Every structure is written in structure tokens, then in C-alpha cells.
XYZ file of C-alpha atoms in Angstrom:
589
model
C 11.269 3.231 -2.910
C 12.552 -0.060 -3.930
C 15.643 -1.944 -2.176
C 18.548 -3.397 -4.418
C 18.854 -6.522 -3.249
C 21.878 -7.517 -5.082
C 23.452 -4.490 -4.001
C 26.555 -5.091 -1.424
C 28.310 -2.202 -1.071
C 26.647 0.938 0.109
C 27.312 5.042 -0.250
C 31.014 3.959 -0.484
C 29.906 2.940 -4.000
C 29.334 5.617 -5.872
C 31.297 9.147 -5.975
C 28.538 11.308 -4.882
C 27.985 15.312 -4.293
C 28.916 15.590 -7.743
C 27.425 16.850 -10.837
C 26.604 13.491 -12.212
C 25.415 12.544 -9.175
C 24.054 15.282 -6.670
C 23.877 13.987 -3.211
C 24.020 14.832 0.579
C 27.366 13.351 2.334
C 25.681 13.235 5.669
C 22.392 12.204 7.143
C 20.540 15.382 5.276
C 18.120 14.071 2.937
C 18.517 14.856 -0.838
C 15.158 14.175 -2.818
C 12.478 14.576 0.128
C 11.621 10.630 0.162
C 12.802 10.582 3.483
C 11.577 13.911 4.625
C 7.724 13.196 3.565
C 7.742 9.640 5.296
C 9.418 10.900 8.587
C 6.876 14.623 8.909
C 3.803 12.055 8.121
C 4.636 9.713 11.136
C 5.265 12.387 13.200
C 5.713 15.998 11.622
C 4.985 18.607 14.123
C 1.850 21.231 13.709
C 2.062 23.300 10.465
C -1.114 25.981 9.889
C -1.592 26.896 6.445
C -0.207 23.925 4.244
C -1.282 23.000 1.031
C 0.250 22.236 -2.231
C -0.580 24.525 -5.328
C -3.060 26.568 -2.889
C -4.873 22.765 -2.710
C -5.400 20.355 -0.002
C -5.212 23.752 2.705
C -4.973 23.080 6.262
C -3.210 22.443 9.270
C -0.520 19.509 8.570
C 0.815 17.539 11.344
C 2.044 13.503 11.366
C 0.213 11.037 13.249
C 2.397 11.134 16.403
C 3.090 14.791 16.437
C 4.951 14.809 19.465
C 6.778 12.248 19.111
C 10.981 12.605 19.002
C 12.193 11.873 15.286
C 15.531 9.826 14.595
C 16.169 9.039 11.276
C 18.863 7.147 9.998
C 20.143 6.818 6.456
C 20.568 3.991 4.313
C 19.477 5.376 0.939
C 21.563 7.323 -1.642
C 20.019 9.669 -4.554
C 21.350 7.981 -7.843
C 20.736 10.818 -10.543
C 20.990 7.951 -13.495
C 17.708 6.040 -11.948
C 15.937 9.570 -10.752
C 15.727 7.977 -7.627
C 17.531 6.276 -4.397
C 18.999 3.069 -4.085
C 19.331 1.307 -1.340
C 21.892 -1.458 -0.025
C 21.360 -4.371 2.101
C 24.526 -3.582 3.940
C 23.534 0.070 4.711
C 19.784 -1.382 5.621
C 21.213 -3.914 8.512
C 23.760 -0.914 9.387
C 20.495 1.628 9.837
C 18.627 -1.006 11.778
C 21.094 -2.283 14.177
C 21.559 1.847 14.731
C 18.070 2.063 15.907
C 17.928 -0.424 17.865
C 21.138 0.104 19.785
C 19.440 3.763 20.258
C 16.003 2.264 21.530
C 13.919 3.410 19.061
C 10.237 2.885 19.938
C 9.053 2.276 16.247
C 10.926 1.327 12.948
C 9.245 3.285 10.234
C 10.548 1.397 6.719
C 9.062 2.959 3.006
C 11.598 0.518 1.023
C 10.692 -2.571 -1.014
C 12.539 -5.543 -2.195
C 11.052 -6.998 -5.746
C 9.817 -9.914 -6.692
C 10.899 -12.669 -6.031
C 11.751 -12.502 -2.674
C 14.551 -13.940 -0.428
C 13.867 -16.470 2.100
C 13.294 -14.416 5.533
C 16.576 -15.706 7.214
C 19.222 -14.858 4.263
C 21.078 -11.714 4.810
C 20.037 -10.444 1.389
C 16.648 -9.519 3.035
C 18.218 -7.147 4.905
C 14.403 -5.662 6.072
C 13.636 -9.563 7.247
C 16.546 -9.663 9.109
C 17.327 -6.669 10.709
C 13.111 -6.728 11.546
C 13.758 -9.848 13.793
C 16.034 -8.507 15.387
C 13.828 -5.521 16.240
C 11.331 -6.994 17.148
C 13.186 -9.215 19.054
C 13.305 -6.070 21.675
C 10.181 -5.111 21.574
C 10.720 -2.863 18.648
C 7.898 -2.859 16.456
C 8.561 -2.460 12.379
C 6.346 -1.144 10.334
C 7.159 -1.585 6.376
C 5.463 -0.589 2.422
C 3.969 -3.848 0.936
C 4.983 -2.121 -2.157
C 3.676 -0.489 -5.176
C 3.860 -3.107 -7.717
C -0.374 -3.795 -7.911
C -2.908 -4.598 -8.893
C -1.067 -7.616 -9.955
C -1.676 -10.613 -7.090
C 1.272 -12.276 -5.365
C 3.769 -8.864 -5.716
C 3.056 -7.801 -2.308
C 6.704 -7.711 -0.274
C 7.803 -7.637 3.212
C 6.120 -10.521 3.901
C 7.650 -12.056 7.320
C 5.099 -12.465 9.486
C 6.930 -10.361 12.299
C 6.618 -7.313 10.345
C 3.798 -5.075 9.946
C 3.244 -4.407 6.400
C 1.140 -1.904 4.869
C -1.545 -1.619 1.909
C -2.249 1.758 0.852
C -5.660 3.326 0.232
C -7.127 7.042 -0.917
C -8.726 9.324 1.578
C -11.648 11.438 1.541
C -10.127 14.031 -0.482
C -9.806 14.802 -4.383
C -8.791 17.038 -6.858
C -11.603 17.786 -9.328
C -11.443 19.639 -12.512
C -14.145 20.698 -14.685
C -14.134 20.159 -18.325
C -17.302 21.693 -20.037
C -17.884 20.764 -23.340
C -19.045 22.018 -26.342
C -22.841 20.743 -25.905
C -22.753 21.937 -22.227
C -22.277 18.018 -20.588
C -19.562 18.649 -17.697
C -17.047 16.512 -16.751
C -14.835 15.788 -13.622
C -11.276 15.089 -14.242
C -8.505 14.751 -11.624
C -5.696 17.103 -11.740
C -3.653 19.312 -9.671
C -4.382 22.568 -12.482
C -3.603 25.929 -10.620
C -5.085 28.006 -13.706
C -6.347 30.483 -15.136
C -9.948 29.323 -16.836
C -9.580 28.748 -19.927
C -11.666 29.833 -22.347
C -13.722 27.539 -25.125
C -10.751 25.704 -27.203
C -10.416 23.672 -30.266
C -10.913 19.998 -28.752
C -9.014 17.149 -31.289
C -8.745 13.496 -30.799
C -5.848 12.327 -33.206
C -7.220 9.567 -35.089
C -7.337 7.817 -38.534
C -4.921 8.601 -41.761
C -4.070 11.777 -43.049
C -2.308 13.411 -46.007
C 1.084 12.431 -47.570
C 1.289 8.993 -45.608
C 0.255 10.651 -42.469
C -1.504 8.537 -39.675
C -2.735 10.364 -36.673
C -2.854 8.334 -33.215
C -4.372 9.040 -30.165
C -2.470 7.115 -27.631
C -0.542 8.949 -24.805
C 2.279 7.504 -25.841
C 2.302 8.161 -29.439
C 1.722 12.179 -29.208
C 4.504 13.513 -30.201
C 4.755 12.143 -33.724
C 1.231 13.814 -34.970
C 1.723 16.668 -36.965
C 1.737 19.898 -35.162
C -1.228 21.198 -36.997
C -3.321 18.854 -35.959
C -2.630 19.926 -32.280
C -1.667 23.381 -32.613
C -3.370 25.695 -30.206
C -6.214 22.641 -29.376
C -6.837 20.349 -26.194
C -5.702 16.846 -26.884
C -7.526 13.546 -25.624
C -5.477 10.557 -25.603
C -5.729 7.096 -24.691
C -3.013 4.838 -22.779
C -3.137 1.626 -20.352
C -0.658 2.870 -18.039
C -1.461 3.702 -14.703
C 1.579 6.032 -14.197
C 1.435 9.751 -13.747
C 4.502 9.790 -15.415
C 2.305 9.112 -18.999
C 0.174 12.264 -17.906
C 3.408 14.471 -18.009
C 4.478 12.887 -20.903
C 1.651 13.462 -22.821
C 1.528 16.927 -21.594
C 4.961 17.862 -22.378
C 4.543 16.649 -25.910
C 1.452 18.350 -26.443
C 3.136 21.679 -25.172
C 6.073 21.026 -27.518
C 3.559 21.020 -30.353
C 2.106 24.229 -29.287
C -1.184 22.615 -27.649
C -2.950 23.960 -24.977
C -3.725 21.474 -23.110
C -4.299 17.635 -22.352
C -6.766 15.144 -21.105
C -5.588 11.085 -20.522
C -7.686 8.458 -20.058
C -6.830 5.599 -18.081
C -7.275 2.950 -15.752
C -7.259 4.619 -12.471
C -3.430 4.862 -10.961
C -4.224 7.707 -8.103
C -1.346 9.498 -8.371
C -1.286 13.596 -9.148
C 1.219 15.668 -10.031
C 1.428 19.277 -11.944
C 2.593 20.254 -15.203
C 4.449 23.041 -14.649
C 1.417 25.142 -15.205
C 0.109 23.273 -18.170
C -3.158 21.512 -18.067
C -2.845 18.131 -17.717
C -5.972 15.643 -16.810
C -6.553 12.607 -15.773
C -10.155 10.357 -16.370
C -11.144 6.896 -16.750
C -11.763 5.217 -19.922
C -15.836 5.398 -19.399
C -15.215 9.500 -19.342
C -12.917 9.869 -22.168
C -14.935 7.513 -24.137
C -17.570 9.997 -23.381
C -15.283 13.321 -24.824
C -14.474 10.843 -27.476
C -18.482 10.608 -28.624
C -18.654 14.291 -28.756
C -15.743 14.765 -30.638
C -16.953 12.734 -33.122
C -20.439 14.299 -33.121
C -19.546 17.539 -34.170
C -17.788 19.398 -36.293
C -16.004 22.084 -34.416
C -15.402 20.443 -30.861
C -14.764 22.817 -28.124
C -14.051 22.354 -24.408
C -13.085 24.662 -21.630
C -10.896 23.807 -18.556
C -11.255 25.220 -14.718
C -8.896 25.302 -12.126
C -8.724 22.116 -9.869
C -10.880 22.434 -6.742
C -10.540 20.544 -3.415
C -12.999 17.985 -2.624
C -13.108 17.196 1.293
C -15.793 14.454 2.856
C -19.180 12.653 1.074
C -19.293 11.520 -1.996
C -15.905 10.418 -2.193
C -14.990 6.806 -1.076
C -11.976 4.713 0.163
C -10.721 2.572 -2.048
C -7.733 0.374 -2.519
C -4.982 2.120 -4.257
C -4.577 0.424 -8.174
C -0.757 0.780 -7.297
C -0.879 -1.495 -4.128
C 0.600 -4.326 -4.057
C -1.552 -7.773 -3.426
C -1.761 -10.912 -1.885
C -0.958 -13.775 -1.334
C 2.481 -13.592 0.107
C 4.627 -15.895 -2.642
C 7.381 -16.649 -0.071
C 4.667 -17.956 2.234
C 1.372 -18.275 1.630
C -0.075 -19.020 4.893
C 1.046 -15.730 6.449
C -1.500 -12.947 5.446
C -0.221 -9.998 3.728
C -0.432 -6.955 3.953
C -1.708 -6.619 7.549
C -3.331 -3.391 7.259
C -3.950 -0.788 4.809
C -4.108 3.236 5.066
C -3.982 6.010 3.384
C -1.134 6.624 0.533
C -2.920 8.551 -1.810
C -1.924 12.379 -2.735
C -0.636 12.668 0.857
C 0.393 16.153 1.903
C 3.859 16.413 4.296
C 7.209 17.968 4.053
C 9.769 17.725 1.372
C 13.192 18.337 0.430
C 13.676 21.396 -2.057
C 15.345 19.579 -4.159
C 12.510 17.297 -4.841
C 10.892 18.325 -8.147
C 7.320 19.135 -7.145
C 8.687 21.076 -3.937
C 6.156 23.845 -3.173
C 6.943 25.979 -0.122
C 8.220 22.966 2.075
C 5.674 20.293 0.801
C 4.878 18.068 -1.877
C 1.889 15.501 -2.524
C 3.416 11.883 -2.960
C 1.179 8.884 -2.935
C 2.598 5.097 -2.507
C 2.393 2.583 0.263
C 5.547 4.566 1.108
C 3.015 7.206 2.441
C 0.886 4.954 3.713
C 3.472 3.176 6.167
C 4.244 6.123 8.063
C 0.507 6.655 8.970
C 0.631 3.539 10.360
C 3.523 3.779 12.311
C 2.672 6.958 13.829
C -0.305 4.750 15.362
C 1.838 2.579 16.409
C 3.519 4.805 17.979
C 0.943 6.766 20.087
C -0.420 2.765 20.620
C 3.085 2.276 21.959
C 2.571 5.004 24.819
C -0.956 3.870 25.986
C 0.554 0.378 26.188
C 4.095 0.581 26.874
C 4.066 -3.423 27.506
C 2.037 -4.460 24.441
C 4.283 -6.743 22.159
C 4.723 -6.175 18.395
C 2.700 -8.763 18.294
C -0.131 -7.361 20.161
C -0.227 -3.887 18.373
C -0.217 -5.596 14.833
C -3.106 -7.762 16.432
C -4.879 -4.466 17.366
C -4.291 -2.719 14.536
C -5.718 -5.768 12.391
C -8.426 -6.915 14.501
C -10.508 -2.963 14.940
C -9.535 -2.174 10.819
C -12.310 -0.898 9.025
C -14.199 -2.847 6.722
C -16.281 -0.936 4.805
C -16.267 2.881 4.068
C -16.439 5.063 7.161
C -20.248 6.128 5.307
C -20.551 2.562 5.577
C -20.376 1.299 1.549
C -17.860 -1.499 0.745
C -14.488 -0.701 0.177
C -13.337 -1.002 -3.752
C -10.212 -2.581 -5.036
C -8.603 -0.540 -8.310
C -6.959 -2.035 -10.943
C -7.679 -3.862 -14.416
C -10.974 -4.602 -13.280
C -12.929 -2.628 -9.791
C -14.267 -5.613 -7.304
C -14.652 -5.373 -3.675
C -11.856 -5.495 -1.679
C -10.611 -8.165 0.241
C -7.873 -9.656 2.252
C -4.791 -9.775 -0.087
C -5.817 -6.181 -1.057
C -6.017 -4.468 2.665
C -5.302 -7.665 5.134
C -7.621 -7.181 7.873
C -8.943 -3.311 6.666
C -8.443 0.360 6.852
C -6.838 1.266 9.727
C -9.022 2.407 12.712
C -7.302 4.295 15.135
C -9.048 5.034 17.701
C -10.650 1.514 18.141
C -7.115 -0.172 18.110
C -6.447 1.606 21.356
C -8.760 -0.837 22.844
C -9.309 -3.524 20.927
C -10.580 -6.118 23.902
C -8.473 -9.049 22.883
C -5.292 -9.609 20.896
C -3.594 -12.787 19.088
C 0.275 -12.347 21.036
C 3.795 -13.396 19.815
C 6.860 -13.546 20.888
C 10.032 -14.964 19.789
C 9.766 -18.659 20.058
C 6.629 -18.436 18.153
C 8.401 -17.048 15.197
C 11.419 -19.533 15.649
C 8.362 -21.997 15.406
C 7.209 -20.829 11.852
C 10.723 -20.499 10.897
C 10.626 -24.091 11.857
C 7.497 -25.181 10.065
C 8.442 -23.544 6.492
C 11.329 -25.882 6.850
C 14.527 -23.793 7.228
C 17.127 -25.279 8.510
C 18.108 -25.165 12.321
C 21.585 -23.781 11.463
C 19.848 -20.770 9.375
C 17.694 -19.860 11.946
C 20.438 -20.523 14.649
C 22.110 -17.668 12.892
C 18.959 -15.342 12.866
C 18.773 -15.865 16.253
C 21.811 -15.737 17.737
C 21.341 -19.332 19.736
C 21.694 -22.613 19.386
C 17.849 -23.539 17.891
C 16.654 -27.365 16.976
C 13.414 -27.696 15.736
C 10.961 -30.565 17.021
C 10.207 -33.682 14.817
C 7.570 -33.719 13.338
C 8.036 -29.640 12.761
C 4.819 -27.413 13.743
C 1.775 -26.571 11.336
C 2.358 -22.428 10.195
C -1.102 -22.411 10.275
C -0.640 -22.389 13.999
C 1.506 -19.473 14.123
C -0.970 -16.856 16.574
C -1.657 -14.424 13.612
C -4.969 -12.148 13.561
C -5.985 -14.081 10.415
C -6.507 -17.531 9.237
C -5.170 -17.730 5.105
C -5.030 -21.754 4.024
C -3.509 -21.983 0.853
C -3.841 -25.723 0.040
C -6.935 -27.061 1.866
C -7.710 -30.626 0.290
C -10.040 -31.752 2.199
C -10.407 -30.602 6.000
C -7.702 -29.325 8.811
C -8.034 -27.999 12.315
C -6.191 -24.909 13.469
C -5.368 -23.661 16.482
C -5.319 -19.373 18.022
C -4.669 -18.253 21.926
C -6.391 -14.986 22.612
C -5.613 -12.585 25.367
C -7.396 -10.376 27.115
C -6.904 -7.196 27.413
C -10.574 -5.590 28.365
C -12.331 -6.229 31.193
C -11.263 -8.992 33.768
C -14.871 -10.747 33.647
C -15.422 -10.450 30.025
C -17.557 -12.797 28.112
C -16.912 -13.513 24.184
C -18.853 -15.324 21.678
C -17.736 -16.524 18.261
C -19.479 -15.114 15.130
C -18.161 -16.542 11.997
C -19.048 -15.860 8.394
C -17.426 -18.933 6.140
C -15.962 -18.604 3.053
C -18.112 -19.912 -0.093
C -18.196 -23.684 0.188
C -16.310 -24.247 2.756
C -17.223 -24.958 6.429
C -15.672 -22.897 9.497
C -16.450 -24.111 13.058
C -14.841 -22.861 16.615
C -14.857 -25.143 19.791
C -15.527 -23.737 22.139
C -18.125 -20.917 20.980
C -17.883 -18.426 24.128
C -14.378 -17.584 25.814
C -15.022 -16.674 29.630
C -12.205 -14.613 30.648
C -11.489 -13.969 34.310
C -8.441 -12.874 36.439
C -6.467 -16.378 36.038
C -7.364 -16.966 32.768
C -6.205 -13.626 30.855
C -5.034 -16.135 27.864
C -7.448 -18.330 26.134
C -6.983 -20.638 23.041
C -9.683 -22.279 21.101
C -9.285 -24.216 17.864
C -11.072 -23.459 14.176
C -11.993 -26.693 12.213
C -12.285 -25.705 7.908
C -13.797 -28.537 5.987
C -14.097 -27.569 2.197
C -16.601 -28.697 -0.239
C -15.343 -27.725 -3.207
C -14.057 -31.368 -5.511
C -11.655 -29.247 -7.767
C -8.884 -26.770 -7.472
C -10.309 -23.128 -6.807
C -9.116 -19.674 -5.827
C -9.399 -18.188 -2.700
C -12.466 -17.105 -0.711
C -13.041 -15.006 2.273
C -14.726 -14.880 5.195
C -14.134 -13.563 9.081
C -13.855 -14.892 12.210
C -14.837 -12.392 14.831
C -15.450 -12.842 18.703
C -17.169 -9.764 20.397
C -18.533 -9.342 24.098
C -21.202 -6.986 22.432
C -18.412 -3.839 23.396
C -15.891 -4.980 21.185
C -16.027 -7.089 17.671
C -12.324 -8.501 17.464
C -12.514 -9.574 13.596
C -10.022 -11.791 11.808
C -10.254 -12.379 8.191
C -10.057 -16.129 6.732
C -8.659 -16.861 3.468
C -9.471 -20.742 2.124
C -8.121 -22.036 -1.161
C -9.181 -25.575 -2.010
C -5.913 -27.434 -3.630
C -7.552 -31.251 -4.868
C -3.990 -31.494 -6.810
C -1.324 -29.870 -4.850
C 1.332 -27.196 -6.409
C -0.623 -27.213 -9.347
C -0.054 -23.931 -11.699
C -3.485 -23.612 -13.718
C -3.140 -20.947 -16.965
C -6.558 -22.748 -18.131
């Protein structure tokens, strides 16, 4: 869900409850965006759920009993097929929550790119955030769904927790057999029946009287009916929207076909066609159904009802939708934090949502993914009642998974499949049960934040109005690489810099820790001192990180980790170097 940040006036805008626009005058919630978010961070125990007979099981949020308040600040515009949001009604929502004493702020809205600076009202999130935080109140927010593309990620202040989104171990495979007996797997959520061998066609080339044939997605509906006509259709497209899927498969129905198959760049997102079959592969797959087709004569195919895959051999990987890194507000700050799963997640609904199915529906987005996070944060909030914001994110960040839970790398989707890395997860996958003791954690509080306001170079009567007191900032101003984050990102290194992080403990009194550091590529990372000796005085400890780069030109970024571990605990920060010779330099070369 995406905030309108030019947006001023809120509900009072638009005449709703009304044909042309169909909306709840009260706090119910109309299209189920709400509903899903809120029974996924804390939904009580439901036995039997599934979607379409798929994904069955018992579904329950992550903080299941946990006490729900949810506010409001989102209206169901029928023109858009979606809500809008207003800054007013954001601030208005927060402010609510906090005069309440919420424990956790659970946020699935967006602003777009380009952002506001984190003190001006029009980033109503930023804002009302601080001010959460502020008392204690941790906020947990979508980093958006705007990816692969680098630099899109949002809710960037560094005093919110914002969230990547992932898949899970689950899938939706459906088998297409062709005509020479090869099988392949296509994702889709197809409740049936088998269907029997069928005419396979793959619109292509020129045809009689001025006819031209096309196989794109897009371009479906102006073939000739005979051509698709009681056949299964392949078609090509580069969008990464499910939307193109049910496009496709509504024109093919139109022209009497009996079903359709899309290849595209993975988006991981599922939804049905009322009934129709509708498919989704990757280009490598279709290319594949494309061969036969053109192999044979008579092309046949038959399609099976989707199946659900639980477990081994499906991996995590970074959702092609997620939005990346860097922050372009401010690069120094690491975003997202954390990522989790957003993919095809199963939870309540509103039955006016269109893919409503007996109380649920499947919705994938770092939308999802938020609430799984904050329902973490929430259960981290009542082992630790007097852990900071700060010191949750820094558990959350610092125990993430890095690799698979089988162990293989994680994958990052999108135009091209590489390995994950910090602007595409922040610190990992999140890792419940090791964040409930994660041994040490990088605190915050208030003046630190004040201080990065500070060194970004806002202006004292800016952030005197964020924080409600009278606030000058030192001369010379602070470094923001400074600020205590569980991560190091330095987005202009020309030559060297030195860096400084305070620890706390929060493990043993006596414990011991010793710094293991893998570098980026060409650059050199060391920590003085190497071991941290905690004891009952010294709780806090700081040490400082010294980053010399050899690189003699302008480069991208590279990653490495900084992690200290007592041999119990590995408390793992990621560090993201770009060398900048020539400063502020845009390179299209």
C-alpha cells in the first residue's frame, strides 16, 4: 500500500459509502489490506485454513496472543482499486497509538520515490515514528515493493525498522506434460479438474489477409480467435505483475481458449483465475514449451491441478518485488534492516476483497512481510520489557539468517538472480528464536538520533520542531557514520576513515568477545581493540573500526561483516564500502 504524500486532507475528502466509491464509515476495514496485516502479526489460532484447498493448516500470527488495536488512516478509493492514504490521517493514527500505549506500531504503507527529508511533516511515517519511538514504542514499516530496482527502498529513518520481504518454504506447483512426455513445473494457484491433452499454440509470425500473430502477454487479445480457439496459449511478457497473468488469461478465455501459460521474470505473486488455468514460468521454461511447439506439428499439453509444496527443495530468496538499497535520502543508514517472509502469505481478509475465500486470501508484498516482523517484536517486547527500539532492531539484525535455513546462499530476484546482499535483506532473514538472545546489542536512544539529525545537516530549528525542545547542534556537527547502528554502510570512502560502535551486553556478566571480520573486496577493515571483556561495571563497551580502501577509481559497493562472538553467540553486522575518488559523481558509463 502506497502513502499519498501530497495528500492533505483525509476521509473528509472524498464522499464515500457510495456506489462510486464503496467504503466503511468507521474503523471496519473495506478491502482486507488491513485485516491480512493485523491476523499475520497477531491473528489468533485458526485449524483448517487454506486458500483454494492449498497452503492447509493451522493459521495463527506471530504474536497470537497478543491484544490487537488497529487504527485507521486508509480509505478504499474504487477509481485506483485500492486505498489511499493521507499524511494528516497517518500522524492522526499514530499519535492515537501512542496516547493508547501501544507496545508495537505495525505500518504496511509506503511513500514513493523520492522521499521527504525525515523531519518535514509530509513524511508523516518519519515523523509520527520519532515520536514513537521516542516512548519506547517500537515501529515496524514495508521498505516497499518497488524492486528489484536499487535506491527505491522507503522508510528509511534510521529509527524505524524497515522490512525486506522474502518467499518461504512453500510453493504452488503445477504440472504441464507435454506432448513428447517432458514435464514441467509451473506456479499457479489452479483448483482443476485435469485437463486432458489440448491443442498447445504459440502465436507467432504473419498470417492471412494482413494478419500478424504475437505472442506477448500483452498483445493476446488482438490474435484471431481461431488461432486460439479451444487451445492452451504460451505467451511472453517482461512484467513481473500477476496482474499480466490475469490479463492474459482473461483474454484468452474471451477468445474461447482453454487455458494459459506466461513466461516471465520471476515476480512471486499468485493469484486465481476464476477457475481458468492460468500459469506462471520463467523465460528458461517457456523457452523450453516454445522448442516443442516448434518441433512438431500437432502440439499438445495437459494441465494438473496445483499441488502444495512444503520444506526441501525449495529455497529463500529475495522477493523480485522488494525494494533495494541504498537508502537515497541517506546513504549511510542501512536499509532495509531485516527481511521476512512476504510471499503468498496466508491470513484473514475482508469479503469484500476479490480473492476472499472462506475468510482468507494469499497476498504477498513487504506489506506481509512487516507484520511478521512485528509480531517478533512483539513477543521480543515481553521477554524484554526494558529493551529499547533500538536494542530489538539490533537483535533482530544482528541473529538474521544469512544463508538458507538448509544452509545454501540466499538469492536475490529480479532482472538478473545474484546472491543476496545488504541493500536486498539488511542484515538477513529474520531469526526468531536467536533474537531472543542475541548476547550483545548496538543501543539508541533519543539524543543519538537528534545527533544524526544533526550530522545530515538539518537545521536546529527543524529538528527543534521534531522534538519538541529547544536542540543546537555542536560545531563541527557529528560523523552519521557514528550513529550506533547494527551495520557499517560508507557511501563515499576516498581514501580511509575510522568509525566508532558501543556494544552492550546483554548475556552473561563475565562474557568474553572476539572480533571476526570478513572485509569487503579491496578494502581493509580493522577493530581496536580485538576482544571486548565484559563484566558487571562494564555492561557497555565501544571499540572503533578503521576502513582503508584500495581501490584508485570510483566503484560500487561491496560487502562484508563484522561479527563479535564469545563462541555462544555470533553478533554479525554487515559492512557496506563504496570507494568515491570523485565525490557526487553520477556514472551512466
Amino acid at each position: 500500500m502506497v502513502l499519498d504524500q501530497y495528500q492533505t486532507v483525509g476521509k473528509e475528502a472524498v464522499n464515500w459509502n457510495t456506489t462510486e466509491n464503496p467504503e466503511y464509515v468507521s474503523p471496519r476495514d473495506f478491502n482486507g489490506h488491513g485485516t491480512h496485516v493485523a491476523a499475520t502479526a497477531a491473528g489468533s489460532f485458526v485449524s483448517d485454513a487454506s486458500y483454494l484447498a492449498l497452503g492447509r493448516g493451522t493459521a495463527r500470527g506471530g504474536a497470537p496472543r497478543a491484544r490487537i488495536a488497529m487504527y485507521k488512516a486508509c480509505w478504499h478509493l474504487a477509481s485506483i482499486g485500492t486505498a489511499t492514504c493521507s499524511s494528516a490521517d497517518m500522524l492522526k493514527a499514530i499519535d492515537e497509538a501512542i496516547h493508547d500505549g501501544v507496545d508495537v506500531l505495525s505500518i504496511s504503507t509506503s511513500f514513493p520515490i523520492p522521499l521527504f527529508p525525515e523531519v518535514d511533516a509530509r513524511d508523516a511515517m518519519a515523523v509520527g515514528a520519532f515520536h514513537a519511538v521516542a516512548k519506547g514504542i517500537p515501529v515496524v514499516c514495508s521498505g516497499g515493493n518497488a524492486g528489484p530496482v536499487s535506491q527505491t527502498v522507503t522508510n528509511t529513518a534510521p529509527w524505524i525498522i524497515t522490512v525486506a520481504a522474502t518467499t518461504q518454504d512453500r510453493s504452488f506447483p503445477t504440472l504441464i506434460t507435454l506432448g513428447n512426455n517432458i514435464t514441467i513445473v509451473g506456479q499457479a494457484l489452479y483448483q482443476g479438474p485435469d485437463m486432458d491433452f489440448t491443442g498447445l499454440v504459440y502465436p507467432e509470425g504473419p498470417g492471412a489477409s494482413n494478419e500478424t500473430f504475437s505472442g506477448v502477454c500483452e498483445d493476446l487479445a488482438k490474435n484471431p480467435a481461431r488461432i486460439i480457439k479451444e487451445k492452451i496459449v504460451l505467451c511472453f511478457t517482461k512484467s513481473t505483475d500477476y496482474g499480466t497473468v490475469i490479463q492474459a488469461a482473461s483474454d484468452v478465455f474471451n477468445l474461447d481458449g482453454y487455458g494459459v501459460i506466461v513466461a516471465r521474470n520471476p515476480g512471486y505473486q499468485l493469484n486465481p483465475c476464476d477457475g481458468f488455468p492460468c500459469l506462471a514460468v520463467d523465460y528458461e521454461l517457456g523457452t523450453d514449451i516454445l522448442f516443442y511447439i516448434r518441433s512438431t506439428r500437432s502440439p499438445v499439453a495437459k494441465i494438473q491441478p496445483t499441488r502444495t509444496l512444503v520444506g526441501l527443495p525449495v529455497a529463500t530468496k529475495v522477493a523480485t518485488f522488494s525494494s533495494r538499497g541504498p537508502s537515497s535520502i541517506s546513504p549511510a543508514i542501512l536499509k532495509p534492516d531485516i527481511a521476512a517472509p512476504g510471499v503468498n502469505i496466508l491470513a484473514a481478509t475482508s469479503p469484500n476483497d476479490t480473492f476472499y475465500d472462506r475468510g482468507f486470501a494469499m497476498k504477498s508484498g513487504t506489506s506481509m512481510s512487516t507484520p511478521v516482523v512485528a509480531g517478533i517484536v512483539a513477543l521480543l517486547k515481553s521477554l524484554h520489557p526494558h529493551w529499547s527500539p533500538a536494542a530489538i532492531r539490533s537483535a533482530i539484525v544482528t541473529t538474521a539468517w544469512r544463508t538458507d535455513p538448509s544452509g545454501e546462499p540466499i538469492f536475490a530476484d529480479g532482472s538478473n538472480r545474484k546472491l543476496a546482499d545488504p541493500f536486498d535483506y539488511g542484515g538477513g532473514v529474520v531469526n526468531s528464536e536467536k533474537a531472543a538472545k542475541p548476547g550483545l546489542v548496538y543501543d539508541m536512544g533519543v539524543n543519538d538520533y537528534v545527533l544524526y539529525l544533526c550530522s545530515v545537516g538539518y537545521t536546529d530549528s527543524s529538528i527543534t520542531r521534531l522534538v519538541r525542545k529547544k536542540t543546537v547542534c555542536a560545531n563541527p556537527n557529528p560523523s552519521v557514520l557514528d550513529l550506533n547502528l547494527p551495520s557499517i554502510t560508507i557511501p563515499n570512502l576516498a581514501k580511509e576513515v575510522t568509525i566508532t560502535r558501543t556494544v552492550t551486553n546483554v548475556g552473561p556478566v563475565g562474557s568474553v568477545y572476539k572480533a571476526v571480520i570478513e572485509a569487503p573486496m579491496g578494502v581493509n577493515v580493522t577493530v581496536t581493540p580485538r576482544t571486548l571483556v565484559f563484566n558487571a561495571k562494564n555492561r557497555k563497551l565501544s571499540f572503533k573500526v578503521r576502513v582503508i580502501t584500495n581501490h584508485r577509481v570510483n566503484t560500487g559497493y561491496y560487502f562484508g561483516s563484522l561479527t563479535w562472538t564469545d563462541s555462544v553467540h555470533n553478533v554479525a553486522i554487515p559492512v557496506s564500502v563504496r570507494t568515491q575518488i570523485l565525490q557526487r559523481y553520477y556514472d551512466e558509463n
